[in-house]
């Protein structure tokens, strides 16, 4: 059984089809990388799994997206409850204009956690996991907006994992960061793998190679190839994949 | 070929326009300064403690603005109490919930129009609805409800602008954690927009502070020898008191009026100052 799965998933933005008949499955406790040229639908596909596309008007979806074998687009799924079990990290750091502490505690309030001690503990654990604790432990009350971009992104990761979701969706989490912050985030992804199933969109081939177990290559809304990362990067079976990873187009 | 060098004629035109614009600005400032100097020189000598603490009186040197000041502050307080929650809620509905439907669009156009309606019209509306039909009479409540109607469009427009300025990425972050629309609005959107909302409310109050016409229509009294104790009491306000004094023949009352204007101006400047301070503070704090 897959942790995440899509079956014949199609998505349209108005008249424009952005995803074409995508079927694939992601195993639990693995890191999967989505790669492909800009505009090929990686973000769109990623956002299908926590139904973030619901927020965009005129989006139409057919087919199935399943989590733990449950179709999340079926009528009886409560989208808000569903999203609580999935963490998302966005391309641009988007901390709330609140304190560092409140940022990480936000999701805990949303899931209805009221115990101060549990929240304190979860905030600390999450910040430690996100490799940010040492930098902010004395300034938890400070505004999150005072942090650097890399720190903000790690804060957003801490915020996402504080509620202990089982899945982590990351949309180019390191695209705006310097190599040192990027390395920290990659290490973090590696460590989080034990507890989470992680899907990461990236434009950085080396990064995909370093952090992921499996890689999916998308092109023009279609899933071209999906295989073990080592295979994709050494011996892809499709020519388009080969061209893309060697930088011949995209 | 592109002409890189401005022709002489264009340059002269440019300069002329600059000086013309400067002249206009200077003229405005000059008129304003003259007005201020005139008022201040006439009224400043009258401002002392008893001017603030005396009730109005037939004798100009015993006459004070106590009842007018209390009346004005309670009126504005009640106005904000009514207009702020309703205005903010309406703006939230329009901006966050009803952006796509036809009803919201019609309301939107009407709000823009409402902001341009002469204030005396609000007075007539208030007279009919609050004074007569609701039976509040010439009370502070009737006045506050009328003023609330008057400033509501300003509050709504300012709140919508502030909410619009909250980047969508913050909403997405909140929705991504499983928050509902209301949780997102309450915990993320409103706090992030709060500085802008407050600024709008304060600016709307500084608009309401000088309003006289609608209050005369809904029956703010010219002579009130007692301070109002509840929202259903009668009242007067500072602009009306000033208006009253200027219509007296004795020079002493003119002096009183000038002093009253100084107090009113001070209030307005103070409110605008707070609004500017808030806006700057908010801009510095919330850099998205
Ligand atoms: N809100 C939207 N409304 C309409 N079209 C959209 C919207 N979001 C994305 N699209 C379109 O859908 C296609 C896929 O976009 P998507 O953002 O998923 O690409 P991506 O692979 O994530 O690209 P990038 O690498 O640049 O982030 C693009 O052609 C884009 O123009
Ligand atoms: Mg993208």
Coordinates of C-alpha atoms and ligand atoms in Angstrom, one line a residue:
Chain A
X1 CA 0.0 0.0 0.0
X2 CA 1.3 3.4 -0.9
X3 CA 1.4 6.4 1.5
X4 CA 0.4 8.8 -1.3
X5 CA -1.0 7.7 -4.6
X6 CA -2.6 9.3 -7.6
X7 CA -4.8 7.5 -10.1
X8 CA -5.5 9.0 -13.5
X9 CA -5.4 12.5 -12.0
X10 CA -6.2 15.3 -14.4
X11 CA -6.4 19.0 -13.4
X12 CA -7.6 22.0 -15.4
X13 CA -7.1 25.7 -14.6
X14 CA -10.2 27.0 -16.4
X15 CA -9.8 25.7 -20.0
X16 CA -6.1 24.9 -19.5
X17 CA -5.1 21.4 -18.6
X18 CA -2.2 21.5 -16.2
X19 CA -2.0 17.8 -15.2
X20 CA -2.6 14.9 -17.6
X21 CA -3.6 11.5 -16.4
X22 CA -1.0 11.1 -13.7
X23 CA -0.8 7.8 -11.8
X24 CA 2.0 7.1 -9.3
X25 CA 2.5 6.0 -5.8
X26 CA 4.8 7.1 -3.0
X27 CA 6.0 4.7 -0.3
X28 CA 6.0 5.7 3.4
X29 CA 9.2 6.9 5.0
X30 CA 10.8 7.8 1.7
X31 CA 11.9 11.0 0.1
X32 CA 10.5 11.6 -3.4
X33 CA 11.7 14.4 -5.7
X34 CA 9.6 16.0 -8.3
X35 CA 11.7 17.5 -11.1
X36 CA 10.9 19.1 -14.4
X37 CA 11.1 22.4 -16.3
X38 CA 9.2 25.4 -15.0
X39 CA 5.5 25.3 -15.6
X40 CA 5.3 21.5 -16.0
X41 CA 2.9 21.1 -13.1
X42 CA 5.1 20.0 -10.2
X43 CA 3.6 22.5 -7.7
X44 CA 0.1 21.8 -9.0
X45 CA 0.5 18.1 -8.5
X46 CA 2.0 18.6 -5.1
X47 CA -0.8 20.8 -4.0
X48 CA -3.3 18.2 -5.0
X49 CA -2.4 16.1 -2.0
X50 CA -3.4 18.6 0.6
X51 CA -6.2 20.0 -1.7
X52 CA -4.7 23.5 -1.7
X53 CA -5.9 23.8 -5.3
X54 CA -9.4 24.0 -3.8
X55 CA -8.6 27.6 -2.9
X56 CA -8.1 28.6 -6.6
X57 CA -11.3 29.4 -8.4
X58 CA -12.2 27.5 -11.7
X59 CA -10.0 24.5 -10.9
X60 CA -11.4 21.2 -12.0
X61 CA -10.0 17.8 -11.0
X62 CA -10.8 14.3 -12.2
X63 CA -9.3 11.0 -11.1
X64 CA -8.2 10.2 -7.6
X65 CA -5.6 11.3 -5.1
X66 CA -5.3 8.8 -2.3
X67 CA -3.6 9.0 1.1
X68 CA -3.4 5.8 3.1
X69 CA -5.7 4.4 0.4
X70 CA -8.5 6.9 1.0
X71 CA -9.5 9.2 -1.9
X72 CA -9.2 12.6 -0.4
X73 CA -11.4 14.1 -3.1
X74 CA -14.4 11.9 -2.1
X75 CA -17.4 13.6 -0.7
X76 CA -17.1 12.5 2.9
X77 CA -13.5 13.7 3.5
X78 CA -13.3 16.9 5.6
X79 CA -10.7 19.0 3.9
X80 CA -9.7 20.8 7.0
X81 CA -9.1 17.6 9.0
X82 CA -7.3 16.2 6.1
X83 CA -4.9 19.1 5.8
X84 CA -4.0 18.8 9.5
X85 CA -2.3 15.5 8.8
X86 CA -0.1 17.0 6.1
X87 CA 2.6 19.6 6.5
X88 CA 3.5 22.0 3.7
X89 CA 6.5 24.1 3.1
X90 CA 6.3 26.7 0.4
X91 CA 8.9 28.0 -2.0
X92 CA 9.0 31.5 -0.4
X93 CA 9.3 31.5 3.4
X94 CA 6.0 32.7 4.7
X95 CA 6.1 33.1 8.4
X96 CA 3.2 34.8 10.1
X97 CA 3.9 38.3 11.4
X98 CA 3.9 36.9 14.9
X99 CA 6.6 35.8 17.3
X100 CA 8.8 32.8 16.6
X101 CA 7.0 30.9 19.3
X102 CA 3.6 31.7 18.1
X103 CA 4.5 30.7 14.5
X104 CA 5.5 27.2 15.6
X105 CA 2.6 26.9 18.0
X106 CA 0.0 28.0 15.3
X107 CA -0.8 24.5 14.0
X108 CA -1.0 23.2 17.6
X109 CA -3.7 25.7 18.3
X110 CA -5.5 24.7 15.1
X111 CA -5.6 21.1 16.0
X112 CA -7.1 22.1 19.3
X113 CA -4.1 21.6 21.6
X114 CA -4.6 23.7 24.7
X115 CA -2.0 22.4 27.2
X116 CA 0.7 25.0 27.6
X117 CA 3.3 22.5 28.6
X118 CA 2.6 20.2 25.6
X119 CA 2.8 23.2 23.3
X120 CA 6.0 24.4 24.8
X121 CA 7.5 21.0 24.4
X122 CA 6.3 20.6 20.8
X123 CA 7.7 24.0 19.9
X124 CA 11.1 23.1 21.3
X125 CA 11.1 19.7 19.6
X126 CA 10.1 21.1 16.3
X127 CA 12.6 23.9 16.4
X128 CA 15.3 21.4 17.3
X129 CA 14.3 19.1 14.4
X130 CA 14.4 22.1 12.1
X131 CA 17.9 22.9 13.3
X132 CA 16.9 26.3 14.4
X133 CA 16.6 25.9 18.2
X134 CA 20.2 27.0 19.0
X135 CA 19.8 30.2 17.0
X136 CA 16.4 31.3 18.5
X137 CA 16.1 29.7 21.9
X138 CA 16.7 33.0 23.7
X139 CA 14.5 35.0 21.4
X140 CA 11.3 33.0 21.0
X141 CA 9.2 36.1 21.7
X142 CA 10.9 38.0 18.9
X143 CA 9.1 38.6 15.6
X144 CA 9.7 35.9 13.1
X145 CA 10.1 38.6 10.5
X146 CA 13.3 39.6 12.1
X147 CA 14.9 36.3 11.1
X148 CA 17.0 35.8 8.0
X149 CA 15.5 34.2 4.9
X150 CA 17.1 30.8 5.7
X151 CA 16.1 31.0 9.3
X152 CA 12.5 31.9 8.2
X153 CA 12.4 28.9 6.0
X154 CA 13.6 26.6 8.8
X155 CA 11.0 28.2 11.0
X156 CA 8.3 27.3 8.4
X157 CA 9.6 23.8 8.4
X158 CA 9.3 23.7 12.2
X159 CA 5.8 25.1 12.0
X160 CA 4.9 22.4 9.6
X161 CA 6.3 19.5 11.6
X162 CA 5.2 20.8 15.0
X163 CA 1.9 19.0 14.7
X164 CA 3.6 15.8 13.7
X165 CA 2.0 15.2 10.3
X166 CA 2.7 12.0 8.6
X167 CA 3.5 13.6 5.3
X168 CA 5.6 16.6 4.4
X169 CA 5.1 18.4 1.1
X170 CA 8.0 20.8 0.2
X171 CA 7.8 23.1 -2.8
X172 CA 11.3 24.2 -3.6
X173 CA 12.1 24.8 0.0
X174 CA 15.7 25.8 -0.6
X175 CA 15.4 27.8 -3.8
X176 CA 15.8 31.1 -2.0
X177 CA 18.6 30.0 0.3
X178 CA 22.4 30.1 0.4
X179 CA 24.4 26.9 0.3
X180 CA 24.8 26.7 4.0
X181 CA 21.1 27.0 4.8
X182 CA 20.4 24.6 1.9
X183 CA 22.8 22.0 3.4
X184 CA 21.0 22.4 6.7
X185 CA 17.6 21.8 5.2
X186 CA 18.9 18.8 3.2
X187 CA 20.3 17.3 6.4
X188 CA 17.0 18.0 8.0
X189 CA 15.1 16.2 5.2
X190 CA 17.4 13.2 5.6
X191 CA 16.7 13.1 9.4
X192 CA 13.0 13.6 9.0
X193 CA 12.7 10.7 6.7
X194 CA 12.5 8.2 9.6
X195 CA 9.1 9.7 10.7
X196 CA 7.7 11.3 7.6
X197 CA 7.0 10.6 4.0
X198 CA 8.4 13.5 2.1
X199 CA 7.8 14.9 -1.3
X200 CA 10.1 17.6 -2.5
X201 CA 9.9 19.8 -5.6
X202 CA 13.3 21.0 -6.7
X203 CA 15.0 22.5 -9.7
X204 CA 18.4 21.5 -8.3
X205 CA 19.5 18.2 -9.8
X206 CA 22.3 17.7 -7.3
X207 CA 19.8 18.3 -4.5
X208 CA 17.4 15.8 -5.9
X209 CA 20.2 13.3 -6.2
X210 CA 21.4 13.9 -2.7
X211 CA 18.2 13.8 -0.7
X212 CA 15.7 11.6 -2.6
X213 CA 15.1 7.9 -2.9
X214 CA 12.9 8.2 -5.9
X215 CA 12.5 10.8 -8.5
X216 CA 9.6 11.7 -10.8
X217 CA 10.2 13.7 -13.9
X218 CA 7.4 15.8 -15.2
X219 CA 7.1 17.5 -18.6
X220 CA 4.1 19.6 -19.9
X221 CA 1.7 18.2 -17.3
X222 CA 2.6 14.6 -17.8
X223 CA 4.6 12.2 -15.7
X224 CA 7.4 11.1 -18.0
X225 CA 9.4 8.9 -15.8
X226 CA 9.3 7.8 -12.2
X227 CA 12.0 5.5 -10.8
X228 CA 14.7 5.1 -8.2
X229 CA 16.8 8.3 -8.1
X230 CA 20.0 6.4 -8.8
X231 CA 18.4 5.0 -12.0
X232 CA 17.0 8.3 -13.1
X233 CA 20.3 10.0 -12.8
X234 CA 22.5 7.3 -14.2
X235 CA 20.4 5.4 -16.7
X236 CA 17.0 7.0 -17.4
X237 CA 14.8 5.0 -19.8
X238 CA 13.3 8.1 -21.5
X239 CA 15.2 10.4 -23.7
X240 CA 13.4 13.4 -22.4
X241 CA 14.6 12.6 -18.9
X242 CA 18.1 12.2 -20.1
X243 CA 18.0 15.5 -21.9
X244 CA 16.6 17.3 -18.9
X245 CA 19.0 16.0 -16.3
X246 CA 21.9 16.7 -18.5
X247 CA 20.7 20.2 -18.9
X248 CA 20.0 20.0 -22.6
X249 CA 16.6 21.7 -22.3
X250 CA 14.3 23.1 -19.6
Chain B
X1 CA 17.8 58.5 -33.8
X2 CA 16.8 59.0 -30.2
X3 CA 17.1 62.6 -29.0
X4 CA 19.1 62.4 -25.8
X5 CA 19.3 66.1 -25.3
X6 CA 16.2 68.0 -24.2
X7 CA 15.5 70.9 -26.4
X8 CA 15.8 74.3 -24.8
X9 CA 12.1 74.9 -25.1
X10 CA 11.2 71.7 -23.3
X11 CA 13.6 72.5 -20.5
X12 CA 12.1 76.0 -20.0
X13 CA 8.6 74.5 -20.0
X14 CA 9.8 72.0 -17.4
X15 CA 11.2 74.7 -15.2
X16 CA 8.1 76.9 -15.6
X17 CA 5.8 74.1 -14.6
X18 CA 7.9 73.3 -11.6
X19 CA 7.8 76.9 -10.4
X20 CA 4.1 77.1 -11.0
X21 CA 3.5 74.0 -8.9
X22 CA 5.7 75.4 -6.2
X23 CA 3.7 78.6 -6.3
X24 CA 0.4 76.8 -5.9
X25 CA 1.7 74.8 -3.0
X26 CA 3.1 77.9 -1.3
X27 CA -0.2 79.7 -1.8
X28 CA -2.1 76.9 -0.1
X29 CA 0.3 76.8 2.8
X30 CA 0.2 80.6 3.2
X31 CA -3.6 80.7 3.4
X32 CA -3.5 77.9 5.9
X33 CA -0.8 79.6 8.0
X34 CA -2.7 82.9 8.0
X35 CA -5.9 81.2 9.1
X36 CA -4.0 79.4 11.9
X37 CA -2.2 82.6 13.0
X38 CA -5.5 84.5 13.0
X39 CA -7.3 81.9 15.0
X40 CA -4.5 81.3 17.5
X41 CA -3.8 85.0 18.1
X42 CA -7.5 85.5 18.8
X43 CA -8.1 82.5 20.9
X44 CA -5.0 81.4 22.7
X45 CA -5.4 83.9 25.5
X46 CA -8.8 82.5 26.3
X47 CA -7.5 78.9 26.8
X48 CA -7.1 78.2 30.5
X49 CA -8.4 75.6 32.9
X50 CA -11.8 77.2 33.5
X51 CA -12.4 77.3 29.7
X52 CA -12.3 73.5 29.8
X53 CA -14.2 73.1 33.1
X54 CA -17.0 75.7 32.8
X55 CA -20.5 75.0 31.6
X56 CA -21.8 77.3 28.9
X57 CA -23.2 80.5 30.1
X58 CA -24.7 83.8 29.0
X59 CA -21.6 85.6 30.0
X60 CA -18.7 85.0 27.6
X61 CA -16.0 85.1 30.2
X62 CA -17.7 82.5 32.3
X63 CA -18.6 80.3 29.4
X64 CA -16.6 77.0 28.8
X65 CA -16.6 73.9 26.7
X66 CA -17.1 71.4 29.4
X67 CA -20.4 70.0 28.2
X68 CA -19.4 70.2 24.6
X69 CA -16.2 68.4 25.2
X70 CA -17.8 65.6 27.2
X71 CA -20.6 65.5 24.6
X72 CA -18.2 65.2 21.7
X73 CA -16.0 62.5 23.3
X74 CA -18.9 60.4 24.3
X75 CA -20.5 60.8 20.9
X76 CA -17.3 59.8 19.1
X77 CA -16.7 56.9 21.5
X78 CA -20.2 55.5 20.9
X79 CA -19.8 56.2 17.1
X80 CA -16.6 54.1 17.0
X81 CA -18.2 51.4 19.2
X82 CA -21.0 51.1 16.6
X83 CA -19.1 51.7 13.3
X84 CA -15.9 49.7 14.0
X85 CA -17.2 46.2 14.5
X86 CA -19.9 46.5 11.8
X87 CA -17.5 48.2 9.3
X88 CA -14.7 45.6 9.9
X89 CA -17.1 42.7 9.6
X90 CA -18.6 44.1 6.4
X91 CA -15.1 44.6 5.0
X92 CA -14.1 41.1 5.9
X93 CA -17.2 39.7 4.3
X94 CA -16.6 41.6 1.1
X95 CA -12.9 40.9 0.9
X96 CA -12.5 37.4 2.1
X97 CA -15.9 35.7 1.6
X98 CA -18.0 37.4 -1.0
X99 CA -15.6 38.5 -3.7
X100 CA -17.2 36.5 -6.4
X101 CA -20.9 37.0 -6.0
X102 CA -23.1 39.6 -7.5
X103 CA -24.5 40.8 -4.2
X104 CA -21.0 41.7 -3.0
X105 CA -20.3 43.6 -6.2
X106 CA -23.5 45.7 -5.8
X107 CA -22.7 46.4 -2.2
X108 CA -19.1 47.4 -3.2
X109 CA -20.3 49.9 -5.8
X110 CA -22.7 51.4 -3.3
X111 CA -20.1 51.8 -0.6
X112 CA -18.0 53.7 -3.0
X113 CA -21.0 56.0 -3.7
X114 CA -21.9 56.3 0.0
X115 CA -18.5 57.8 0.8
X116 CA -19.4 60.7 -1.5
X117 CA -22.9 61.5 -0.2
X118 CA -23.1 64.9 1.5
X119 CA -23.2 64.5 5.3
X120 CA -26.4 66.4 5.7
X121 CA -28.2 63.6 3.9
X122 CA -27.0 61.2 6.6
X123 CA -28.5 63.7 9.0
X124 CA -31.9 63.5 7.4
X125 CA -31.7 59.8 7.2
X126 CA -30.8 59.6 10.9
X127 CA -33.6 62.0 11.8
X128 CA -36.1 59.8 10.2
X129 CA -34.8 56.4 11.3
X130 CA -33.1 56.9 14.6
X131 CA -34.8 60.0 16.0
X132 CA -38.4 59.4 14.9
X133 CA -38.9 55.8 14.0
X134 CA -36.6 54.2 16.6
X135 CA -37.6 56.9 19.0
X136 CA -34.2 57.8 20.3
X137 CA -35.0 61.5 20.2
X138 CA -32.3 64.1 20.4
X139 CA -30.0 61.7 22.2
X140 CA -26.3 60.9 21.9
X141 CA -27.3 57.4 20.6
X142 CA -29.2 58.9 17.7
X143 CA -26.3 61.2 16.9
X144 CA -23.7 58.3 17.2
X145 CA -25.8 56.0 15.0
X146 CA -26.0 58.8 12.4
X147 CA -22.3 59.5 12.5
X148 CA -21.6 55.8 12.4
X149 CA -23.4 55.6 9.1
X150 CA -21.4 58.5 7.9
X151 CA -18.0 57.0 8.7
X152 CA -18.9 53.4 7.9
X153 CA -17.8 53.6 4.2
X154 CA -14.4 55.0 5.3
X155 CA -13.9 52.2 7.8
X156 CA -14.9 49.6 5.3
X157 CA -12.7 50.9 2.5
X158 CA -9.7 51.3 4.8
X159 CA -10.2 47.8 6.3
X160 CA -10.5 46.3 2.8
X161 CA -7.3 47.9 1.7
X162 CA -5.5 46.7 4.8
X163 CA -6.8 43.1 4.3
X164 CA -6.0 43.2 0.6
X165 CA -2.4 44.1 1.6
X166 CA -2.0 40.8 3.5
X167 CA -0.2 38.5 1.1
X168 CA -1.9 35.4 0.0
X169 CA 1.1 33.3 1.1
X170 CA 0.1 33.8 4.7
X171 CA -3.4 32.6 4.1
X172 CA -2.0 29.6 2.3
X173 CA 0.3 28.8 5.2
X174 CA -2.7 28.9 7.5
X175 CA -4.9 26.8 5.3
X176 CA -2.1 24.4 4.8
X177 CA -2.1 23.7 8.6
X178 CA -5.8 22.8 8.4
X179 CA -7.2 26.1 9.6
X180 CA -10.7 26.9 8.5
X181 CA -11.5 30.2 6.7
X182 CA -12.7 31.8 9.9
X183 CA -9.6 30.7 11.9
X184 CA -7.4 32.0 9.1
X185 CA -9.2 35.3 9.0
X186 CA -9.2 35.7 12.8
X187 CA -5.7 34.5 13.6
X188 CA -3.8 35.6 10.5
X189 CA -5.5 38.1 8.3
X190 CA -7.0 40.4 10.9
X191 CA -3.9 40.6 13.1
X192 CA -1.7 41.3 10.0
X193 CA -4.0 44.0 8.9
X194 CA -4.8 45.5 12.3
X195 CA -2.5 48.5 12.0
X196 CA -4.1 49.5 8.7
X197 CA -7.6 48.9 10.1
X198 CA -6.9 51.1 13.2
X199 CA -5.4 53.8 11.1
X200 CA -8.6 53.8 9.0
X201 CA -10.8 54.0 12.0
X202 CA -8.8 56.9 13.5
X203 CA -8.9 58.8 10.3
X204 CA -12.6 58.3 10.1
X205 CA -13.0 59.6 13.6
X206 CA -11.0 62.7 12.7
X207 CA -13.5 63.1 9.9
X208 CA -16.5 62.7 12.2
X209 CA -15.0 65.1 14.8
X210 CA -15.7 68.1 12.7
X211 CA -19.2 67.1 11.5
X212 CA -21.8 69.7 12.4
X213 CA -24.5 69.6 9.8
X214 CA -25.9 66.0 10.4
X215 CA -25.8 66.6 14.1
X216 CA -27.8 69.7 13.9
X217 CA -30.3 67.8 11.8
X218 CA -30.6 65.0 14.4
X219 CA -30.9 67.5 17.1
X220 CA -27.7 68.0 19.0
X221 CA -28.6 71.0 21.2
X222 CA -27.0 74.3 21.0
X223 CA -27.3 75.0 24.7
X224 CA -26.7 72.2 27.2
X225 CA -26.1 73.2 30.7
X226 CA -25.5 69.7 32.0
X227 CA -23.3 66.8 31.0
X228 CA -24.9 63.7 29.5
X229 CA -24.9 60.7 31.7
X230 CA -26.2 58.0 29.4
X231 CA -26.5 57.3 25.7
X232 CA -30.1 58.5 25.7
X233 CA -29.3 61.9 27.1
X234 CA -29.2 65.1 25.2
X235 CA -25.9 66.6 24.3
X236 CA -24.0 69.2 22.3
X237 CA -20.6 69.0 20.7
X238 CA -17.7 71.3 20.2
X239 CA -18.3 72.3 16.5
X240 CA -21.9 73.1 17.4
X241 CA -20.8 75.1 20.4
X242 CA -18.3 77.0 18.2
X243 CA -21.0 77.6 15.6
X244 CA -23.2 78.9 18.3
X245 CA -20.6 81.3 19.6
X246 CA -19.7 82.7 16.2
X247 CA -23.3 83.7 15.7
X248 CA -23.2 86.0 18.8
X249 CA -22.6 89.7 18.4
X250 CA -20.2 90.2 21.4
X251 CA -16.5 90.1 20.7
X252 CA -16.0 87.9 23.7
X253 CA -17.9 85.1 22.2
X254 CA -15.8 85.3 19.0
X255 CA -12.8 84.9 21.2
X256 CA -14.4 81.9 22.8
X257 CA -15.1 80.5 19.3
X258 CA -11.5 80.9 18.3
X259 CA -10.3 79.2 21.5
X260 CA -12.8 76.4 20.8
X261 CA -11.4 76.0 17.3
X262 CA -7.9 75.7 18.7
X263 CA -9.1 72.8 20.9
X264 CA -10.9 71.2 18.0
X265 CA -7.8 71.5 15.7
X266 CA -5.6 70.1 18.4
X267 CA -7.9 67.1 18.6
X268 CA -7.8 66.6 14.9
X269 CA -4.0 66.9 14.7
X270 CA -3.6 64.5 17.6
X271 CA -5.8 61.9 15.9
X272 CA -4.1 62.3 12.6
X273 CA -0.7 62.1 14.3
X274 CA -1.7 58.9 16.0
X275 CA -2.9 57.5 12.7
X276 CA 0.4 58.4 11.0
X277 CA 2.4 57.0 13.9
X278 CA 0.4 53.7 13.8
X279 CA 0.9 53.4 10.1
X280 CA 4.6 53.9 10.2
X281 CA 5.0 51.5 13.1
X282 CA 2.9 48.9 11.3
X283 CA 4.8 49.3 8.1
X284 CA 8.1 48.8 9.9
X285 CA 6.9 45.8 11.8
X286 CA 5.1 44.0 9.1
X287 CA 7.4 43.7 6.1
X288 CA 6.0 40.9 4.0
Ligands
LIG1 N1 -3.6 29.7 -10.3 C1 -3.4 29.3 -11.5 N2 -4.2 29.7 -12.5 C2 -4.1 29.4 -13.8 N3 -3.0 28.7 -14.2 C3 -2.1 28.2 -13.3 C4 -2.2 28.6 -11.9 N4 -1.2 28.0 -11.3 C5 -0.5 27.4 -12.2 N5 -1.0 27.5 -13.4 C6 -0.5 27.0 -14.7 O1 -0.4 25.6 -14.6 C7 0.9 25.1 -15.1 C8 1.6 24.4 -14.0 O2 2.0 25.3 -13.0 P1 2.9 24.9 -11.8 O3 2.9 26.0 -10.9 O4 2.3 23.6 -11.2 O5 4.3 24.6 -12.4 P2 5.7 24.2 -11.7 O6 6.1 22.9 -12.3 O7 5.5 24.2 -10.2 O8 6.6 25.4 -12.2 P3 7.8 26.1 -11.4 O9 8.9 25.1 -11.4 O10 8.0 27.3 -12.2 O11 7.3 26.3 -10.0 C9 1.6 26.3 -15.6 O12 1.4 26.4 -17.0 C10 0.9 27.5 -15.0 O13 0.8 28.6 -15.9
LIG2 MG1 6.2 25.5 -8.7

